[in-house]
Short mmCIF file of C-alpha atoms and ligand atoms in Angstrom, two decimals:
data_model
loop_
_atom_site.label_atom_id
_atom_site.label_comp_id
_atom_site.label_asym_id
_atom_site.label_seq_id
_atom_site.Cartn_x
_atom_site.Cartn_y
_atom_site.Cartn_z
CA MET B 184 -54.20 -14.29 9.65
CA PRO B 185 -52.13 -11.25 8.82
CA PHE B 186 -49.50 -12.28 11.35
CA HIS B 187 -48.35 -15.40 9.59
CA ARG B 188 -47.32 -13.99 6.29
CA PRO B 189 -44.20 -12.09 7.52
CA ILE B 190 -43.14 -15.15 9.50
CA MET B 191 -43.50 -17.27 6.36
CA VAL B 192 -41.39 -14.78 4.42
CA LEU B 193 -38.78 -14.84 7.17
CA VAL B 194 -38.66 -18.63 7.17
CA LEU B 195 -38.31 -18.65 3.41
CA LEU B 196 -35.52 -16.09 3.59
CA LEU B 197 -33.70 -18.11 6.23
CA LEU B 198 -34.08 -21.24 4.08
CA ALA B 199 -32.75 -19.40 1.06
CA GLY B 200 -29.84 -18.23 3.18
CA ALA B 201 -29.24 -21.73 4.44
CA LEU B 202 -29.14 -22.91 0.85
CA LEU B 203 -26.76 -20.18 -0.20
CA TRP B 204 -24.19 -20.34 2.60
CA PRO B 205 -23.02 -23.94 2.25
CA ARG B 206 -22.35 -23.38 -1.43
CA LEU B 207 -20.53 -20.06 -1.16
CA GLY B 208 -19.03 -19.82 2.27
CA GLY B 209 -19.83 -22.94 4.22
CA ASP B 210 -19.19 -26.68 4.29
CA ASP B 211 -17.70 -27.41 0.91
CA SER B 212 -15.86 -24.09 0.81
CA SER B 213 -12.35 -24.00 2.27
CA GLU B 214 -10.18 -21.18 3.43
CA VAL B 215 -6.41 -21.16 3.09
CA ARG B 216 -4.64 -18.45 5.09
CA ARG B 217 -0.86 -18.24 5.27
CA SER B 218 1.68 -15.60 6.37
CA ARG B 219 5.30 -14.96 5.47
CA LEU B 220 7.89 -12.29 6.12
CA LEU B 221 8.44 -10.51 2.82
CA LEU B 222 9.14 -6.97 1.62
CA GLY B 223 10.12 -5.98 5.16
CA THR B 224 6.73 -6.83 6.61
CA VAL B 225 4.31 -9.66 7.36
CA VAL B 226 2.40 -10.67 4.27
CA GLU B 227 -0.80 -12.63 4.77
CA ILE B 228 -2.65 -14.24 1.88
CA THR B 229 -6.15 -15.65 2.27
CA ALA B 230 -7.95 -17.55 -0.47
CA LEU B 231 -11.45 -19.03 -0.37
CA GLY B 232 -13.10 -21.61 -2.59
CA PRO B 233 -14.25 -25.19 -2.93
CA ASP B 234 -10.99 -26.77 -4.14
CA ARG B 235 -8.50 -26.82 -1.29
CA SER B 236 -5.54 -28.04 -3.32
CA LEU B 237 -6.14 -25.33 -5.92
CA LEU B 238 -6.14 -22.74 -3.10
CA GLU B 239 -2.95 -24.15 -1.55
CA GLY B 240 -1.10 -24.12 -4.87
CA ALA B 241 -2.25 -20.64 -5.83
CA VAL B 242 -1.31 -19.16 -2.44
CA SER B 243 2.19 -20.68 -2.68
CA ASP B 244 2.59 -19.30 -6.19
CA ALA B 245 1.41 -15.85 -5.06
CA PHE B 246 4.05 -15.80 -2.28
CA ALA B 247 6.73 -16.90 -4.74
CA GLU B 248 5.68 -14.08 -7.06
CA MET B 249 5.99 -11.48 -4.29
CA GLU B 250 9.43 -12.83 -3.43
CA ARG B 251 10.41 -12.50 -7.09
CA ILE B 252 9.33 -8.82 -7.08
CA GLU B 253 11.27 -8.23 -3.86
CA LYS B 254 14.39 -9.63 -5.58
CA LEU B 255 13.90 -7.17 -8.45
CA MET B 256 13.12 -4.06 -6.41
CA SER B 257 14.69 -4.30 -2.95
CA PRO B 258 17.61 -1.89 -2.44
CA HIS B 259 19.11 -4.42 0.00
CA ILE B 260 19.48 -7.26 -2.50
CA GLU B 261 22.65 -6.65 -4.49
CA SER B 262 21.47 -8.24 -7.72
CA SER B 263 18.17 -6.30 -7.77
CA ASP B 264 17.40 -3.78 -10.51
CA VAL B 265 17.23 -1.07 -7.86
CA ALA B 266 20.59 -1.87 -6.25
CA ARG B 267 22.27 -2.06 -9.66
CA LEU B 268 20.67 1.22 -10.69
CA SER B 269 21.91 2.90 -7.51
CA LYS B 270 25.43 1.60 -8.15
CA ALA B 271 25.42 2.60 -11.82
CA GLY B 272 27.21 5.71 -13.06
CA THR B 273 24.66 7.33 -15.29
CA SER B 274 22.51 4.78 -17.04
CA GLN B 275 21.42 1.23 -16.49
CA PRO B 276 18.93 -1.09 -18.19
CA VAL B 277 16.14 -2.46 -15.99
CA SER B 278 13.50 -5.17 -16.40
CA ALA B 279 10.15 -4.31 -17.99
CA GLU B 280 8.48 -4.65 -14.58
CA THR B 281 10.84 -2.28 -12.79
CA ALA B 282 10.29 0.13 -15.69
CA THR B 283 6.51 -0.11 -15.13
CA VAL B 284 6.89 0.80 -11.47
CA LEU B 285 9.35 3.59 -12.26
CA ARG B 286 6.99 4.96 -14.92
CA LEU B 287 4.10 5.46 -12.47
CA GLY B 288 6.50 6.69 -9.77
CA LEU B 289 8.06 9.29 -12.04
CA HIS B 290 4.63 10.36 -13.27
CA LEU B 291 3.48 10.91 -9.70
CA ALA B 292 6.74 12.66 -8.85
CA ALA B 293 6.01 15.20 -11.59
CA GLN B 294 2.31 15.53 -10.70
CA SER B 295 3.07 16.03 -7.00
CA ASP B 296 5.73 18.63 -7.74
CA GLY B 297 8.36 16.37 -6.23
CA ALA B 298 6.53 15.47 -3.00
CA PHE B 299 6.69 11.87 -4.17
CA ASP B 300 10.31 11.11 -4.92
CA LEU B 301 12.07 7.93 -6.08
CA THR B 302 15.52 9.39 -5.47
CA LEU B 303 15.46 9.56 -1.66
CA GLY B 304 17.71 6.53 -1.20
CA ARG B 305 20.60 8.44 0.38
CA LEU B 306 18.29 10.39 2.69
CA LYS B 307 16.62 7.20 3.90
CA GLU B 308 20.03 5.60 4.57
CA LEU B 309 21.14 8.72 6.44
CA TRP B 310 18.20 8.59 8.83
CA GLY B 311 18.72 4.86 9.24
CA ILE B 312 15.04 4.48 9.87
CA GLU B 313 15.05 0.79 8.98
CA GLY B 314 18.31 0.06 10.79
CA GLU B 315 19.25 -0.72 14.39
CA SER B 316 19.92 2.81 15.64
CA PRO B 317 18.07 5.51 13.74
CA GLN B 318 18.94 9.08 14.69
CA VAL B 319 18.34 12.66 13.62
CA PRO B 320 21.18 13.57 11.22
CA ASP B 321 22.94 16.94 11.24
CA SER B 322 21.61 19.51 8.79
CA ASP B 323 24.71 19.49 6.55
CA SER B 324 24.33 15.77 5.94
CA VAL B 325 20.63 16.26 5.19
CA ALA B 326 21.43 19.01 2.67
CA ASP B 327 24.07 16.77 1.09
CA ALA B 328 21.65 13.83 0.78
CA LEU B 329 19.13 16.09 -0.96
CA ARG B 330 21.61 17.40 -3.54
CA GLY B 331 20.41 16.77 -7.08
CA ILE B 332 17.30 14.80 -6.13
CA GLY B 333 13.84 15.45 -7.58
CA PRO B 334 11.45 14.62 -10.40
CA GLU B 335 14.01 15.59 -13.04
CA ALA B 336 16.83 13.54 -11.56
CA LEU B 337 15.75 10.27 -13.22
CA ARG B 338 14.65 9.63 -16.78
CA LEU B 339 13.18 6.48 -18.17
CA GLU B 340 13.94 5.50 -21.75
CA ALA B 341 12.99 1.87 -21.27
CA PRO B 342 14.80 -0.36 -20.85
CA LEU B 343 17.31 2.34 -19.88
CA VAL B 344 17.10 4.46 -16.75
CA ILE B 345 19.22 7.58 -16.87
CA LYS B 346 20.48 9.21 -13.68
CA SER B 347 21.44 12.86 -13.72
CA ARG B 348 24.17 12.17 -11.12
CA PRO B 349 26.06 8.98 -10.35
CA GLU B 350 25.54 9.28 -6.57
CA LEU B 351 21.71 9.18 -6.77
CA GLN B 352 20.29 6.26 -4.82
CA ILE B 353 16.94 4.88 -5.88
CA ASP B 354 14.22 3.86 -3.41
CA LEU B 355 10.96 2.27 -4.52
CA GLY B 356 9.81 1.77 -0.90
CA GLY B 357 6.72 3.94 -1.42
CA ILE B 358 5.38 2.00 -4.42
CA ALA B 359 6.98 -1.45 -4.96
CA LYS B 360 4.98 -3.21 -2.26
CA GLY B 361 1.81 -2.17 -4.08
CA TYR B 362 3.09 -3.64 -7.32
CA ALA B 363 3.96 -6.90 -5.55
CA ILE B 364 0.43 -7.07 -4.10
CA ASP B 365 -1.06 -6.51 -7.57
CA ARG B 366 1.05 -9.34 -9.00
CA ALA B 367 -0.04 -11.72 -6.22
CA ILE B 368 -3.70 -10.91 -6.88
CA PHE B 369 -3.15 -11.38 -10.61
CA LEU B 370 -1.74 -14.87 -10.04
CA LEU B 371 -4.56 -15.86 -7.68
CA ALA B 372 -7.19 -14.71 -10.20
CA ASP B 373 -5.34 -16.41 -13.04
CA ALA B 374 -5.40 -19.69 -11.11
CA GLY B 375 -9.21 -19.48 -11.01
CA ILE B 376 -9.58 -18.20 -7.43
CA GLU B 377 -12.65 -15.99 -7.01
CA PHE B 378 -12.26 -14.74 -3.44
CA ALA B 379 -8.93 -13.72 -1.90
CA SER B 380 -7.08 -11.06 0.01
CA VAL B 381 -3.41 -10.10 0.06
CA ASN B 382 -2.37 -8.07 3.09
CA ALA B 383 1.18 -6.74 3.31
CA GLY B 384 1.49 -5.06 6.70
CA GLY B 385 -1.89 -3.34 6.38
CA ASP B 386 -1.61 -2.55 2.68
CA MET B 387 -4.04 -4.80 0.89
CA ARG B 388 -5.95 -5.77 -2.18
CA LEU B 389 -9.08 -7.87 -2.32
CA LEU B 390 -10.13 -10.23 -5.07
CA GLY B 391 -13.92 -10.41 -5.33
CA ASP B 392 -15.89 -10.32 -2.10
CA ARG B 393 -15.68 -12.84 0.76
CA GLY B 394 -18.07 -15.19 -1.04
CA GLY B 395 -21.84 -15.28 -0.58
CA GLU B 396 -22.02 -11.64 -1.61
CA ARG B 397 -20.53 -10.53 1.67
CA PRO B 398 -18.09 -7.62 1.26
CA TRP B 399 -14.67 -7.65 2.91
CA ARG B 400 -14.56 -5.60 6.10
CA ILE B 401 -11.32 -3.73 6.60
CA GLY B 402 -10.55 -2.03 9.90
CA ILE B 403 -8.32 1.03 9.56
CA GLN B 404 -6.13 1.57 12.61
CA HIS B 405 -6.46 4.84 14.50
CA PRO B 406 -3.18 6.74 14.06
CA ARG B 407 -2.87 7.64 17.76
CA ASP B 408 -4.58 4.72 19.52
CA SER B 409 -3.60 1.23 18.40
CA GLN B 410 -6.51 -0.22 20.40
CA ARG B 411 -9.04 1.71 18.34
CA LEU B 412 -10.19 1.74 14.76
CA LEU B 413 -10.39 4.99 12.86
CA THR B 414 -13.07 3.49 10.68
CA THR B 415 -14.21 0.24 9.08
CA LEU B 416 -14.54 -0.10 5.31
CA GLU B 417 -16.70 -2.48 3.32
CA VAL B 418 -15.06 -3.17 -0.02
CA GLU B 419 -14.67 -5.69 -2.80
CA ASP B 420 -12.29 -5.99 -5.74
CA VAL B 421 -10.20 -2.96 -4.80
CA SER B 422 -7.02 -2.10 -2.97
CA VAL B 423 -6.88 -0.34 0.42
CA VAL B 424 -3.52 1.14 1.44
CA THR B 425 -2.59 3.26 4.46
CA SER B 426 0.53 5.35 5.02
CA GLY B 427 0.93 6.51 8.60
CA ASP B 428 3.47 8.20 10.84
CA TYR B 429 2.87 5.48 13.46
CA GLU B 430 4.11 2.56 11.35
CA ARG B 431 7.87 3.00 11.46
CA TYR B 432 9.25 5.71 13.70
CA PHE B 433 11.63 6.51 16.53
CA GLU B 434 11.51 9.17 19.19
CA GLN B 435 14.31 11.51 20.12
CA GLU B 436 13.97 14.24 22.75
CA GLY B 437 10.22 13.75 22.85
CA ARG B 438 9.72 14.17 19.11
CA ARG B 439 8.52 11.58 16.66
CA TYR B 440 10.53 10.92 13.50
CA HIS B 441 8.92 8.60 10.95
CA HIS B 442 9.73 7.11 7.57
CA LEU B 443 7.78 9.37 5.18
CA PHE B 444 10.09 12.15 4.11
CA ASP B 445 9.35 15.56 2.73
CA PRO B 446 11.91 15.91 -0.08
CA ARG B 447 11.76 19.71 0.25
CA THR B 448 13.16 19.61 3.79
CA GLY B 449 14.80 16.20 4.16
CA TYR B 450 12.83 15.69 7.40
CA PRO B 451 9.74 13.59 8.04
CA ALA B 452 6.63 15.18 6.53
CA THR B 453 4.50 16.96 9.12
CA ALA B 454 1.12 17.62 7.48
CA CYS B 455 -0.57 14.27 8.27
CA ARG B 456 -0.93 11.43 10.72
CA SER B 457 -2.36 8.94 8.25
CA VAL B 458 -3.65 8.62 4.71
CA THR B 459 -5.83 5.76 3.49
CA VAL B 460 -6.36 5.35 -0.24
CA VAL B 461 -8.87 3.05 -1.95
CA ALA B 462 -8.01 2.45 -5.62
CA PRO B 463 -8.29 -0.33 -8.21
CA SER B 464 -4.57 -1.17 -8.12
CA ALA B 465 -2.39 -1.48 -5.05
CA MET B 466 0.54 0.14 -6.86
CA LEU B 467 -1.52 3.30 -7.43
CA ALA B 468 -2.99 3.23 -3.92
CA ASP B 469 0.48 2.74 -2.37
CA ALA B 470 2.12 5.57 -4.30
CA LEU B 471 -0.84 7.92 -3.82
CA ALA B 472 -0.95 7.28 -0.06
CA THR B 473 2.71 8.24 0.26
CA ALA B 474 2.32 11.29 -2.02
CA LEU B 475 -0.82 12.56 -0.24
CA PHE B 476 0.84 12.07 3.13
CA VAL B 477 3.67 14.40 2.11
CA LEU B 478 1.40 16.93 0.38
CA GLY B 479 -1.16 17.21 3.18
CA PRO B 480 -4.95 17.57 2.87
CA GLU B 481 -5.31 20.59 0.55
CA GLN B 482 -2.71 19.84 -2.10
CA GLY B 483 -3.25 16.11 -1.59
CA MET B 484 -6.94 16.30 -2.43
CA SER B 485 -6.21 18.33 -5.55
CA LEU B 486 -3.68 15.73 -6.71
CA LEU B 487 -6.33 13.08 -6.08
CA GLN B 488 -8.66 14.83 -8.54
CA LEU B 489 -6.34 13.59 -11.31
CA TYR B 490 -7.30 10.03 -10.27
CA PRO B 491 -11.11 9.78 -10.34
CA GLU B 492 -10.83 6.03 -9.71
CA ALA B 493 -9.19 6.65 -6.30
CA GLU B 494 -10.67 7.88 -2.99
CA ALA B 495 -8.84 8.97 0.15
CA LEU B 496 -9.27 9.59 3.86
CA ILE B 497 -6.65 11.91 5.33
CA VAL B 498 -6.08 12.50 9.04
CA ASP B 499 -4.13 15.73 9.29
CA SER B 500 -1.56 16.66 11.93
CA SER B 501 -4.25 18.04 14.24
CA GLY B 502 -6.30 14.84 14.01
CA LYS B 503 -8.95 16.28 11.72
CA GLU B 504 -10.38 13.98 9.04
CA HIS B 505 -10.67 14.97 5.38
CA GLN B 506 -12.28 12.63 2.89
CA SER B 507 -12.70 12.74 -0.87
CA ALA B 508 -16.19 13.02 -2.38
CA ASN B 509 -17.03 9.31 -2.57
CA PHE B 510 -14.94 7.88 0.26
CA ALA B 511 -17.96 7.74 2.57
CA GLU B 512 -19.50 5.07 0.34
CA TYR B 513 -16.85 2.61 1.54
CA ARG B 514 -17.42 3.38 5.23
CA LEU B 515 -19.52 0.97 7.20
P1 LIG V 113 4.89 1.43 4.24
O1 LIG V 113 5.94 0.89 3.33
O2 LIG V 113 5.28 1.49 5.67
O3 LIG V 113 3.54 0.84 4.01
P2 LIG V 113 4.66 3.70 2.52
O4 LIG V 113 4.04 2.95 1.43
O5 LIG V 113 4.04 5.02 2.81
O6 LIG V 113 4.70 2.95 3.88
O7 LIG V 113 6.15 3.90 2.10
C1 LIG V 113 7.13 4.36 2.96
C2 LIG V 113 8.43 4.26 2.23
O8 LIG V 113 8.41 5.09 1.07
C3 LIG V 113 9.61 4.72 3.02
O9 LIG V 113 10.12 3.70 3.84
C4 LIG V 113 10.57 5.12 1.93
O10 LIG V 113 11.20 3.96 1.41
C5 LIG V 113 9.66 5.66 0.87
N1 LIG V 113 9.47 7.12 0.94
C6 LIG V 113 9.60 7.96 2.01
N2 LIG V 113 9.31 9.21 1.68
C7 LIG V 113 8.97 9.20 0.36
C8 LIG V 113 8.58 10.19 -0.57
N3 LIG V 113 8.46 11.47 -0.24
N4 LIG V 113 8.33 9.80 -1.85
C9 LIG V 113 8.44 8.50 -2.21
N5 LIG V 113 8.81 7.52 -1.39
C10 LIG V 113 9.08 7.85 -0.12
MG1 LIG V 114 3.22 3.99 -0.24
#
């Protein structure tokens, strides 16, 4: 009876599956999913596991941690390290954590030849991109906001940060969210959670898989059609961050002006529509996504070579996709 053996195997497999699911993803496994407005976006934390009260506590602690980072690094909170640094004349001590974020940011600023820039605070204010009525500034104001900025404008001699000019305004908007995500994941793991995701407005990091050896599936939005996905990724234990020109923008006289600035021109960078980076830490993925967006596909991919642990998918300004050597392995 050659026919029966495969059926037997199938039944056994189904039974094995039925035994596995309840333990790892089913009846005695709970899911806690909560959202909050933080860091200028909606942050959603999901944690999975058998002990519901452990999940609840850890998710609350992870949110509190992200709020703590926001209070250290938001330019809009007067007591933050960043606001105090912007106000300071030439030098100002910062916390060890702000120094950690500045260290990677300054490193990337140098490696990207200034495409990534932590001193764009005045330019960002000028464009008012996060305010009520953003508008295209006149070219003199743009030139003025760019004066003295660049990779050499800030020096870190921890705990001191030294500004080359008093009027420099610091902006960690391209990297701090990633650090906050990393801290949330650290707290969840430290509390004994095995499976979790932290999603801050599409920038995310996953802890483990979804349980039961199922990877997380992450849909990446198409940069020109919000109803469509560009691609779907299957990942575990990594961070996935996207920078796009469709996230925060305004239109004036039929042109799109978004929030990722090219420090060489003072205008929104034009080489890309979106950049998705997969990397072990969200801080690295966040900063790299912003840097690659400004650099564009050619220079961006050569910067990426310095980070063998990171992979990227770039959609350039014509809609063409460019992906790094191993990015395809994440695609479904
Ligand atoms: P989002 O915060 O929307 O996920 P990004 O991580 O790409 O997007 O960061 C965008 C923010 O990065 C901007 O709002 C601004 O604060 C900051 N930024 C803009 N241009 C640059 C740049 N060239 N280098 C570093 N940071 C930048
Ligand atoms: Mg970023």
